[in-house]
């Protein structure tokens, strides 16, 4: 019996199976990993905003993803240390004091709450957001390049080590990737069908993206570039560029995009419960200050506070599976044969990728490839069309793509569930990762649970420990003395 993959029931079942598999992958990681550095801040901050409507904490982060991740906490109702000095001081001086870190530690460990219970509930929303992002990647790829391409893009997404690592912890990067991708997906629908409904939804989704992370502001020039590209593409052969731009239809079209921006700003204000909107401006000021001042960073044995212009591009090249890099190169080489007949659709994929990469060349905050996650969905869609290439030696091509897929899957499996620490073969794999990158690229303080399991299995009662993170060795029942910066006898764990 011949299987028809085009049968809607069959491919729907395949997609559902892949997404369920993704959720199970994430659930296992979430259970094995203890709290990461940023979770202690994001969750305490998000929960405080939900409970009090006060946006004083962590002004550097927009509130949407923090609050979504904190929603399940309303079920268990953990205590908030609102009388602690960190909460009181943050009201007047969060910009300089960064009191959300102290407040987060107080919330998790000194307020009678169970840290693991909080973490269990808070990681569920981000896992569901990741599943929704996978579905949206499939939908857009299918619309642009067909069913097989959609399934291929989805497969790449659910096996990607970076995606797996950051979809299983309650931080904001995957959520940002989802809302940026959703906003551009809806914006494309507006281009294809200019209706009041699509204008409204496009404005709301833009606002949600802006509420997910300050990085999302880059969508504004992306939207403008796409708008002008659309006008230029639509102009007739006998009209000049100036005439096209100043035509009645073009002016109306640009005015409608202005309306989308206005709706987006209103959505942002509503996201801050209106009265908290000044905190959005304060956050923009802080991000601008932080970006200009820089942040301590590490790259290939060197340290810097101002970073390196090529940091993120280099991190992508060594942290993504080599097979994915080859698929990207393959898709670029055969772009002429594989491109969509309507170039505007290609611009929707390429403009976000190129613009965010260009921005990354100028930022002085070099602390993790996670800051590039917003471009990942567009890369998966871009690469998905590779399965559509038709050549004379089709069997050889099929074998080539098959080998890359197997290689890609093995790369992911080889490091799972420690996906955060993945590095590819170009630098000798994960064991050589610390020679090139640190921070959230490899160790975000997430393995005290694993350390405790190792110590128990090997009957090790006490160690010397050097730990960078926000989990508590004492809470995990780990007996230790702080490691020193000179040779000592005994088992040392870093």
GROMACS .gro file of C-alpha atoms in nm:
model
  494
    1UNK     CA    1   0.000   0.000   0.000
    2UNK     CA    2   0.142   0.335  -0.105
    3UNK     CA    3   0.159   0.600   0.166
    4UNK     CA    4   0.035   0.941   0.057
    5UNK     CA    5   0.208   1.198   0.276
    6UNK     CA    6  -0.015   1.468   0.128
    7UNK     CA    7  -0.312   1.317   0.308
    8UNK     CA    8  -0.411   1.579   0.566
    9UNK     CA    9  -0.483   1.326   0.839
   10UNK     CA   10  -0.144   1.163   0.791
   11UNK     CA   11   0.070   1.475   0.791
   12UNK     CA   12  -0.135   1.624   1.074
   13UNK     CA   13  -0.058   1.312   1.276
   14UNK     CA   14   0.313   1.342   1.188
   15UNK     CA   15   0.323   1.707   1.293
   16UNK     CA   16   0.137   1.632   1.616
   17UNK     CA   17   0.378   1.346   1.688
   18UNK     CA   18   0.683   1.563   1.630
   19UNK     CA   19   0.547   1.838   1.854
   20UNK     CA   20   0.461   1.591   2.131
   21UNK     CA   21   0.812   1.450   2.097
   22UNK     CA   22   0.948   1.805   2.133
   23UNK     CA   23   0.748   1.865   2.450
   24UNK     CA   24   0.871   1.538   2.601
   25UNK     CA   25   1.231   1.630   2.514
   26UNK     CA   26   1.189   1.962   2.689
   27UNK     CA   27   1.012   1.812   2.989
   28UNK     CA   28   1.304   1.575   3.054
   29UNK     CA   29   1.558   1.859   3.037
   30UNK     CA   30   1.343   2.080   3.260
   31UNK     CA   31   1.327   1.810   3.527
   32UNK     CA   32   1.700   1.739   3.520
   33UNK     CA   33   1.827   2.096   3.532
   34UNK     CA   34   1.828   2.323   3.834
   35UNK     CA   35   1.762   2.694   3.818
   36UNK     CA   36   1.969   2.902   3.575
   37UNK     CA   37   2.111   3.245   3.651
   38UNK     CA   38   1.844   3.451   3.475
   39UNK     CA   39   1.545   3.245   3.588
   40UNK     CA   40   1.579   3.361   3.947
   41UNK     CA   41   1.535   3.720   3.830
   42UNK     CA   42   1.275   3.671   3.556
   43UNK     CA   43   1.039   3.459   3.764
   44UNK     CA   44   1.049   3.670   4.078
   45UNK     CA   45   1.005   3.981   3.866
   46UNK     CA   46   0.726   3.837   3.652
   47UNK     CA   47   0.533   3.699   3.946
   48UNK     CA   48   0.560   4.028   4.136
   49UNK     CA   49   0.416   4.211   3.833
   50UNK     CA   50   0.122   3.972   3.813
   51UNK     CA   51   0.045   3.994   4.184
   52UNK     CA   52   0.100   4.363   4.242
   53UNK     CA   53   0.072   4.534   3.902
   54UNK     CA   54   0.401   4.706   3.992
   55UNK     CA   55   0.677   4.706   3.727
   56UNK     CA   56   0.964   4.829   3.943
   57UNK     CA   57   1.180   4.514   3.915
   58UNK     CA   58   1.408   4.418   3.626
   59UNK     CA   59   1.330   4.715   3.404
   60UNK     CA   60   1.587   4.586   3.152
   61UNK     CA   61   1.343   4.310   3.057
   62UNK     CA   62   1.003   4.380   2.906
   63UNK     CA   63   0.732   4.203   3.108
   64UNK     CA   64   0.537   3.979   2.869
   65UNK     CA   65   0.740   3.657   2.877
   66UNK     CA   66   0.824   3.698   3.245
   67UNK     CA   67   0.453   3.724   3.324
   68UNK     CA   68   0.350   3.437   3.095
   69UNK     CA   69   0.607   3.207   3.258
   70UNK     CA   70   0.486   3.317   3.601
   71UNK     CA   71   0.116   3.256   3.531
   72UNK     CA   72   0.113   2.899   3.674
   73UNK     CA   73   0.254   3.035   3.999
   74UNK     CA   74  -0.086   3.191   4.063
   75UNK     CA   75  -0.206   2.834   4.119
   76UNK     CA   76   0.045   2.755   4.395
   77UNK     CA   77   0.056   3.113   4.525
   78UNK     CA   78   0.413   3.130   4.664
   79UNK     CA   79   0.491   3.409   4.910
   80UNK     CA   80   0.638   3.735   4.781
   81UNK     CA   81   0.891   3.911   5.009
   82UNK     CA   82   0.735   4.256   4.960
   83UNK     CA   83   0.877   4.379   5.290
   84UNK     CA   84   1.233   4.295   5.193
   85UNK     CA   85   1.470   4.585   5.139
   86UNK     CA   86   1.533   4.486   4.775
   87UNK     CA   87   1.166   4.546   4.691
   88UNK     CA   88   1.158   4.877   4.876
   89UNK     CA   89   1.486   5.005   4.729
   90UNK     CA   90   1.391   4.902   4.374
   91UNK     CA   91   1.105   5.149   4.374
   92UNK     CA   92   1.342   5.444   4.358
   93UNK     CA   93   1.670   5.306   4.226
   94UNK     CA   94   1.629   4.982   4.024
   95UNK     CA   95   1.819   5.143   3.735
   96UNK     CA   96   2.143   5.160   3.937
   97UNK     CA   97   2.081   4.903   4.206
   98UNK     CA   98   1.958   4.606   4.000
   99UNK     CA   99   1.772   4.482   4.307
  100UNK     CA  100   1.583   4.213   4.115
  101UNK     CA  101   1.870   3.970   4.174
  102UNK     CA  102   1.852   4.010   4.551
  103UNK     CA  103   1.472   4.000   4.544
  104UNK     CA  104   1.480   3.681   4.336
  105UNK     CA  105   1.710   3.506   4.581
  106UNK     CA  106   1.487   3.613   4.869
  107UNK     CA  107   1.177   3.490   4.684
  108UNK     CA  108   1.320   3.147   4.601
  109UNK     CA  109   1.517   3.059   4.912
  110UNK     CA  110   1.421   3.277   5.209
  111UNK     CA  111   1.043   3.314   5.194
  112UNK     CA  112   0.925   2.964   5.280
  113UNK     CA  113   0.873   2.867   4.916
  114UNK     CA  114   0.977   2.543   4.747
  115UNK     CA  115   1.223   2.642   4.468
  116UNK     CA  116   1.178   2.319   4.270
  117UNK     CA  117   0.798   2.344   4.277
  118UNK     CA  118   0.814   2.703   4.152
  119UNK     CA  119   1.054   2.599   3.877
  120UNK     CA  120   0.841   2.301   3.771
  121UNK     CA  121   0.532   2.515   3.716
  122UNK     CA  122   0.716   2.812   3.565
  123UNK     CA  123   0.891   2.610   3.294
  124UNK     CA  124   0.568   2.470   3.149
  125UNK     CA  125   0.460   2.789   2.963
  126UNK     CA  126   0.791   2.831   2.780
  127UNK     CA  127   0.779   2.467   2.669
  128UNK     CA  128   0.429   2.526   2.529
  129UNK     CA  129   0.545   2.846   2.357
  130UNK     CA  130   0.825   2.647   2.195
  131UNK     CA  131   0.575   2.389   2.072
  132UNK     CA  132   0.361   2.672   1.929
  133UNK     CA  133   0.668   2.817   1.757
  134UNK     CA  134   0.744   2.478   1.601
  135UNK     CA  135   0.389   2.458   1.468
  136UNK     CA  136   0.412   2.810   1.324
  137UNK     CA  137   0.743   2.726   1.154
  138UNK     CA  138   0.574   2.426   0.992
  139UNK     CA  139   0.274   2.632   0.883
  140UNK     CA  140   0.476   2.912   0.721
  141UNK     CA  141   0.721   2.674   0.551
  142UNK     CA  142   0.430   2.469   0.415
  143UNK     CA  143   0.262   2.784   0.283
  144UNK     CA  144   0.579   2.900   0.109
  145UNK     CA  145   0.753   2.581  -0.002
  146UNK     CA  146   0.515   2.289   0.043
  147UNK     CA  147   0.442   2.007   0.285
  148UNK     CA  148   0.774   1.822   0.267
  149UNK     CA  149   0.966   2.143   0.328
  150UNK     CA  150   0.740   2.218   0.625
  151UNK     CA  151   0.808   1.880   0.782
  152UNK     CA  152   1.180   1.920   0.721
  153UNK     CA  153   1.189   2.265   0.886
  154UNK     CA  154   0.996   2.132   1.184
  155UNK     CA  155   1.237   1.839   1.219
  156UNK     CA  156   1.535   2.076   1.220
  157UNK     CA  157   1.366   2.287   1.485
  158UNK     CA  158   1.278   2.009   1.729
  159UNK     CA  159   1.630   1.861   1.719
  160UNK     CA  160   1.830   2.182   1.744
  161UNK     CA  161   2.047   2.187   2.061
  162UNK     CA  162   2.015   2.564   2.112
  163UNK     CA  163   1.637   2.548   2.079
  164UNK     CA  164   1.613   2.252   2.317
  165UNK     CA  165   1.835   2.418   2.576
  166UNK     CA  166   1.646   2.747   2.589
  167UNK     CA  167   1.296   2.603   2.545
  168UNK     CA  168   1.324   2.413   2.872
  169UNK     CA  169   1.410   2.704   3.102
  170UNK     CA  170   1.187   2.992   3.206
  171UNK     CA  171   1.379   3.275   3.041
  172UNK     CA  172   1.266   3.510   2.766
  173UNK     CA  173   1.463   3.429   2.449
  174UNK     CA  174   1.242   3.155   2.303
  175UNK     CA  175   0.934   3.360   2.383
  176UNK     CA  176   1.089   3.656   2.202
  177UNK     CA  177   1.161   3.435   1.902
  178UNK     CA  178   0.798   3.319   1.897
  179UNK     CA  179   0.640   3.664   1.914
  180UNK     CA  180   0.878   3.814   1.656
  181UNK     CA  181   0.807   3.527   1.418
  182UNK     CA  182   0.432   3.551   1.485
  183UNK     CA  183   0.435   3.927   1.424
  184UNK     CA  184   0.605   3.890   1.086
  185UNK     CA  185   0.381   3.598   0.993
  186UNK     CA  186   0.074   3.816   1.054
  187UNK     CA  187   0.237   4.116   0.883
  188UNK     CA  188   0.281   3.899   0.574
  189UNK     CA  189  -0.089   3.806   0.592
  190UNK     CA  190  -0.169   4.177   0.597
  191UNK     CA  191   0.035   4.224   0.278
  192UNK     CA  192  -0.163   3.948   0.109
  193UNK     CA  193  -0.503   4.056   0.238
  194UNK     CA  194  -0.539   4.418   0.347
  195UNK     CA  195  -0.840   4.413   0.578
  196UNK     CA  196  -0.935   4.588   0.901
  197UNK     CA  197  -0.906   4.254   1.080
  198UNK     CA  198  -0.551   4.194   0.957
  199UNK     CA  199  -0.449   4.554   1.038
  200UNK     CA  200  -0.574   4.509   1.395
  201UNK     CA  201  -0.408   4.168   1.443
  202UNK     CA  202  -0.083   4.292   1.285
  203UNK     CA  203  -0.075   4.583   1.529
  204UNK     CA  204  -0.148   4.365   1.831
  205UNK     CA  205   0.115   4.104   1.739
  206UNK     CA  206   0.371   4.379   1.679
  207UNK     CA  207   0.292   4.511   2.027
  208UNK     CA  208   0.327   4.163   2.177
  209UNK     CA  209   0.667   4.127   2.010
  210UNK     CA  210   0.775   4.465   2.150
  211UNK     CA  211   0.659   4.347   2.493
  212UNK     CA  212   0.865   4.029   2.470
  213UNK     CA  213   1.211   4.192   2.463
  214UNK     CA  214   1.362   4.529   2.377
  215UNK     CA  215   1.550   4.356   2.095
  216UNK     CA  216   1.217   4.344   1.910
  217UNK     CA  217   1.244   4.714   1.829
  218UNK     CA  218   1.446   4.601   1.527
  219UNK     CA  219   1.110   4.498   1.379
  220UNK     CA  220   1.027   4.862   1.308
  221UNK     CA  221   1.296   4.905   1.039
  222UNK     CA  222   1.216   4.554   0.914
  223UNK     CA  223   0.850   4.650   0.871
  224UNK     CA  224   0.946   4.971   0.691
  225UNK     CA  225   1.190   4.794   0.458
  226UNK     CA  226   0.929   4.533   0.375
  227UNK     CA  227   0.669   4.802   0.308
  228UNK     CA  228   0.889   4.988   0.062
  229UNK     CA  229   0.998   4.662  -0.102
  230UNK     CA  230   0.630   4.576  -0.150
  231UNK     CA  231   0.557   4.914  -0.312
  232UNK     CA  232   0.859   4.885  -0.541
  233UNK     CA  233   0.762   4.530  -0.639
  234UNK     CA  234   0.408   4.642  -0.721
  235UNK     CA  235   0.503   4.938  -0.940
  236UNK     CA  236   0.434   4.914  -1.310
  237UNK     CA  237   0.717   4.901  -1.562
  238UNK     CA  238   0.636   5.245  -1.706
  239UNK     CA  239   0.626   5.432  -1.373
  240UNK     CA  240   0.927   5.578  -1.196
  241UNK     CA  241   1.022   5.490  -0.841
  242UNK     CA  242   0.927   5.837  -0.719
  243UNK     CA  243   0.590   5.820  -0.889
  244UNK     CA  244   0.520   5.480  -0.732
  245UNK     CA  245   0.615   5.596  -0.384
  246UNK     CA  246   0.397   5.907  -0.410
  247UNK     CA  247   0.098   5.735  -0.566
  248UNK     CA  248  -0.236   5.738  -0.385
  249UNK     CA  249  -0.228   5.361  -0.322
  250UNK     CA  250   0.125   5.377  -0.179
  251UNK     CA  251   0.040   5.663   0.057
  252UNK     CA  252  -0.269   5.477   0.180
  253UNK     CA  253  -0.064   5.159   0.224
  254UNK     CA  254   0.203   5.341   0.428
  255UNK     CA  255  -0.066   5.512   0.635
  256UNK     CA  256  -0.214   5.171   0.721
  257UNK     CA  257   0.130   5.056   0.838
  258UNK     CA  258   0.148   5.369   1.053
  259UNK     CA  259  -0.185   5.260   1.204
  260UNK     CA  260  -0.030   4.917   1.275
  261UNK     CA  261   0.252   5.094   1.461
  262UNK     CA  262   0.002   5.297   1.664
  263UNK     CA  263  -0.190   4.981   1.760
  264UNK     CA  264   0.144   4.823   1.854
  265UNK     CA  265   0.228   5.111   2.090
  266UNK     CA  266  -0.118   5.092   2.248
  267UNK     CA  267  -0.065   4.718   2.300
  268UNK     CA  268   0.266   4.787   2.473
  269UNK     CA  269   0.097   5.039   2.703
  270UNK     CA  270  -0.174   4.787   2.787
  271UNK     CA  271   0.097   4.529   2.857
  272UNK     CA  272   0.227   4.763   3.126
  273UNK     CA  273  -0.129   4.808   3.258
  274UNK     CA  274  -0.110   5.164   3.113
  275UNK     CA  275   0.012   5.324   3.438
  276UNK     CA  276   0.336   5.123   3.424
  277UNK     CA  277   0.422   5.240   3.070
  278UNK     CA  278   0.691   5.487   3.194
  279UNK     CA  279   0.888   5.177   3.301
  280UNK     CA  280   0.910   5.081   2.932
  281UNK     CA  281   1.085   5.411   2.866
  282UNK     CA  282   1.310   5.358   3.169
  283UNK     CA  283   1.392   5.011   3.036
  284UNK     CA  284   1.486   5.152   2.696
  285UNK     CA  285   1.717   5.399   2.867
  286UNK     CA  286   1.880   5.123   3.070
  287UNK     CA  287   1.927   4.895   2.768
  288UNK     CA  288   2.083   5.184   2.578
  289UNK     CA  289   2.315   5.254   2.871
  290UNK     CA  290   2.406   4.885   2.910
  291UNK     CA  291   2.468   4.842   2.539
  292UNK     CA  292   2.696   5.145   2.531
  293UNK     CA  293   2.879   5.060   2.854
  294UNK     CA  294   2.932   4.696   2.760
  295UNK     CA  295   2.938   4.379   2.967
  296UNK     CA  296   3.222   4.149   3.078
  297UNK     CA  297   3.264   3.883   2.810
  298UNK     CA  298   3.492   3.596   2.706
  299UNK     CA  299   3.595   3.472   2.363
  300UNK     CA  300   3.871   3.228   2.270
  301UNK     CA  301   4.083   3.293   2.579
  302UNK     CA  302   4.037   3.669   2.578
  303UNK     CA  303   3.828   3.889   2.806
  304UNK     CA  304   3.667   4.218   2.718
  305UNK     CA  305   3.400   4.455   2.845
  306UNK     CA  306   3.330   4.601   2.502
  307UNK     CA  307   3.310   4.272   2.313
  308UNK     CA  308   3.403   4.176   1.959
  309UNK     CA  309   3.209   4.273   1.648
  310UNK     CA  310   3.213   3.912   1.520
  311UNK     CA  311   3.119   3.748   1.852
  312UNK     CA  312   2.767   3.632   1.761
  313UNK     CA  313   2.854   3.519   1.411
  314UNK     CA  314   3.147   3.320   1.547
  315UNK     CA  315   2.931   3.173   1.825
  316UNK     CA  316   2.672   3.062   1.570
  317UNK     CA  317   2.936   2.895   1.353
  318UNK     CA  318   3.083   2.689   1.639
  319UNK     CA  319   2.765   2.620   1.839
  320UNK     CA  320   2.529   2.509   1.564
  321UNK     CA  321   2.559   2.156   1.420
  322UNK     CA  322   2.797   2.143   1.125
  323UNK     CA  323   2.525   1.970   0.926
  324UNK     CA  324   2.297   2.273   0.973
  325UNK     CA  325   2.575   2.503   0.855
  326UNK     CA  326   2.608   2.288   0.542
  327UNK     CA  327   2.233   2.299   0.484
  328UNK     CA  328   2.240   2.678   0.509
  329UNK     CA  329   2.527   2.691   0.261
  330UNK     CA  330   2.343   2.447   0.033
  331UNK     CA  331   2.028   2.662   0.041
  332UNK     CA  332   2.229   2.975  -0.041
  333UNK     CA  333   2.411   2.810  -0.332
  334UNK     CA  334   2.088   2.684  -0.486
  335UNK     CA  335   1.882   2.988  -0.392
  336UNK     CA  336   1.823   3.071  -0.758
  337UNK     CA  337   1.654   2.734  -0.816
  338UNK     CA  338   1.475   2.718  -0.483
  339UNK     CA  339   1.355   3.073  -0.428
  340UNK     CA  340   0.989   3.160  -0.402
  341UNK     CA  341   0.836   3.306  -0.716
  342UNK     CA  342   0.732   3.613  -0.514
  343UNK     CA  343   1.052   3.771  -0.383
  344UNK     CA  344   0.862   3.958  -0.112
  345UNK     CA  345   0.821   3.624   0.066
  346UNK     CA  346   1.197   3.580   0.061
  347UNK     CA  347   1.240   3.929   0.206
  348UNK     CA  348   1.020   3.829   0.499
  349UNK     CA  349   1.277   3.560   0.579
  350UNK     CA  350   1.598   3.743   0.492
  351UNK     CA  351   1.544   4.096   0.626
  352UNK     CA  352   1.507   3.987   0.992
  353UNK     CA  353   1.811   3.760   0.967
  354UNK     CA  354   2.040   4.018   0.808
  355UNK     CA  355   1.925   4.313   1.017
  356UNK     CA  356   1.965   4.137   1.352
  357UNK     CA  357   2.306   4.005   1.246
  358UNK     CA  358   2.413   4.356   1.148
  359UNK     CA  359   2.292   4.488   1.485
  360UNK     CA  360   2.492   4.213   1.659
  361UNK     CA  361   2.811   4.352   1.503
  362UNK     CA  362   2.768   4.674   1.700
  363UNK     CA  363   2.648   4.559   2.041
  364UNK     CA  364   2.897   4.552   2.328
  365UNK     CA  365   2.697   4.289   2.519
  366UNK     CA  366   2.849   3.954   2.415
  367UNK     CA  367   2.707   3.700   2.660
  368UNK     CA  368   2.539   3.423   2.465
  369UNK     CA  369   2.415   3.290   2.135
  370UNK     CA  370   2.066   3.300   2.286
  371UNK     CA  371   2.048   3.664   2.173
  372UNK     CA  372   2.034   3.535   1.814
  373UNK     CA  373   1.739   3.301   1.881
  374UNK     CA  374   1.491   3.541   1.712
  375UNK     CA  375   1.649   3.465   1.373
  376UNK     CA  376   1.643   3.085   1.417
  377UNK     CA  377   1.281   3.031   1.299
  378UNK     CA  378   1.355   3.224   0.979
  379UNK     CA  379   1.667   3.015   0.921
  380UNK     CA  380   1.472   2.690   0.961
  381UNK     CA  381   1.212   2.808   0.709
  382UNK     CA  382   1.486   2.925   0.471
  383UNK     CA  383   1.663   2.588   0.488
  384UNK     CA  384   1.345   2.378   0.473
  385UNK     CA  385   1.308   2.430   0.098
  386UNK     CA  386   1.628   2.231   0.038
  387UNK     CA  387   1.419   1.914   0.003
  388UNK     CA  388   1.249   2.068  -0.303
  389UNK     CA  389   1.562   2.080  -0.519
  390UNK     CA  390   1.537   1.866  -0.831
  391UNK     CA  391   1.853   1.758  -1.014
  392UNK     CA  392   1.949   1.492  -1.266
  393UNK     CA  393   2.107   1.269  -1.003
  394UNK     CA  394   1.819   1.289  -0.758
  395UNK     CA  395   1.914   0.975  -0.567
  396UNK     CA  396   2.258   1.115  -0.486
  397UNK     CA  397   2.098   1.438  -0.364
  398UNK     CA  398   1.850   1.241  -0.151
  399UNK     CA  399   2.138   1.044   0.003
  400UNK     CA  400   2.329   1.366   0.070
  401UNK     CA  401   2.034   1.527   0.248
  402UNK     CA  402   1.965   1.203   0.433
  403UNK     CA  403   2.321   1.186   0.563
  404UNK     CA  404   2.300   1.548   0.679
  405UNK     CA  405   1.973   1.474   0.861
  406UNK     CA  406   2.117   1.169   1.038
  407UNK     CA  407   2.431   1.365   1.127
  408UNK     CA  408   2.216   1.648   1.261
  409UNK     CA  409   2.007   1.412   1.474
  410UNK     CA  410   2.316   1.238   1.612
  411UNK     CA  411   2.470   1.575   1.699
  412UNK     CA  412   2.165   1.657   1.908
  413UNK     CA  413   2.137   1.314   2.067
  414UNK     CA  414   2.507   1.306   2.157
  415UNK     CA  415   2.476   1.600   2.398
  416UNK     CA  416   2.115   1.562   2.518
  417UNK     CA  417   1.999   1.652   2.783
  418UNK     CA  418   2.300   1.882   2.827
  419UNK     CA  419   2.205   2.066   2.509
  420UNK     CA  420   2.316   2.406   2.638
  421UNK     CA  421   2.679   2.291   2.625
  422UNK     CA  422   2.673   2.179   2.260
  423UNK     CA  423   2.963   2.275   2.033
  424UNK     CA  424   3.021   2.131   1.688
  425UNK     CA  425   3.307   1.939   1.529
  426UNK     CA  426   3.477   2.253   1.397
  427UNK     CA  427   3.615   2.317   1.746
  428UNK     CA  428   3.638   1.955   1.858
  429UNK     CA  429   3.295   1.922   2.017
  430UNK     CA  430   3.160   2.010   2.365
  431UNK     CA  431   3.481   1.916   2.548
  432UNK     CA  432   3.657   2.213   2.384
  433UNK     CA  433   3.370   2.456   2.428
  434UNK     CA  434   3.518   2.642   2.728
  435UNK     CA  435   3.821   2.732   2.521
  436UNK     CA  436   3.600   2.952   2.304
  437UNK     CA  437   3.285   3.063   2.491
  438UNK     CA  438   3.148   3.083   2.844
  439UNK     CA  439   2.838   3.221   3.019
  440UNK     CA  440   2.499   3.101   2.888
  441UNK     CA  441   2.673   2.935   2.593
  442UNK     CA  442   2.782   2.648   2.813
  443UNK     CA  443   2.722   2.688   3.187
  444UNK     CA  444   2.438   2.892   3.334
  445UNK     CA  445   2.455   2.734   3.679
  446UNK     CA  446   2.206   2.464   3.575
  447UNK     CA  447   2.378   2.147   3.693
  448UNK     CA  448   2.376   2.138   4.073
  449UNK     CA  449   2.101   1.875   4.055
  450UNK     CA  450   2.325   1.662   3.835
  451UNK     CA  451   2.621   1.719   4.064
  452UNK     CA  452   2.422   1.602   4.366
  453UNK     CA  453   2.315   1.285   4.180
  454UNK     CA  454   2.679   1.217   4.085
  455UNK     CA  455   2.800   1.262   4.443
  456UNK     CA  456   2.530   1.032   4.580
  457UNK     CA  457   2.596   0.758   4.323
  458UNK     CA  458   2.968   0.767   4.397
  459UNK     CA  459   2.936   0.799   4.776
  460UNK     CA  460   3.126   1.128   4.781
  461UNK     CA  461   3.042   1.321   5.096
  462UNK     CA  462   3.231   1.648   5.053
  463UNK     CA  463   3.396   1.843   4.772
  464UNK     CA  464   3.573   2.168   4.698
  465UNK     CA  465   3.335   2.371   4.482
  466UNK     CA  466   3.365   2.665   4.249
  467UNK     CA  467   3.011   2.747   4.141
  468UNK     CA  468   2.874   3.029   3.923
  469UNK     CA  469   2.498   3.031   3.945
  470UNK     CA  470   2.190   3.108   4.151
  471UNK     CA  471   2.103   2.763   4.282
  472UNK     CA  472   2.211   2.684   4.639
  473UNK     CA  473   2.449   2.394   4.713
  474UNK     CA  474   2.311   2.392   5.067
  475UNK     CA  475   1.958   2.348   4.934
  476UNK     CA  476   2.078   2.053   4.724
  477UNK     CA  477   2.241   1.894   5.028
  478UNK     CA  478   2.593   1.932   4.890
  479UNK     CA  479   2.865   1.952   5.153
  480UNK     CA  480   3.149   2.168   5.023
  481UNK     CA  481   3.418   2.420   5.093
  482UNK     CA  482   3.477   2.709   4.858
  483UNK     CA  483   3.753   2.634   4.610
  484UNK     CA  484   4.059   2.859   4.629
  485UNK     CA  485   4.286   2.994   4.358
  486UNK     CA  486   4.581   2.774   4.446
  487UNK     CA  487   4.652   2.397   4.435
  488UNK     CA  488   4.468   2.190   4.696
  489UNK     CA  489   4.412   1.823   4.765
  490UNK     CA  490   4.071   1.664   4.723
  491UNK     CA  491   3.793   1.649   4.467
  492UNK     CA  492   3.741   1.988   4.306
  493UNK     CA  493   3.426   2.069   4.108
  494UNK     CA  494   3.398   2.382   3.894
   0.00000   0.00000   0.00000
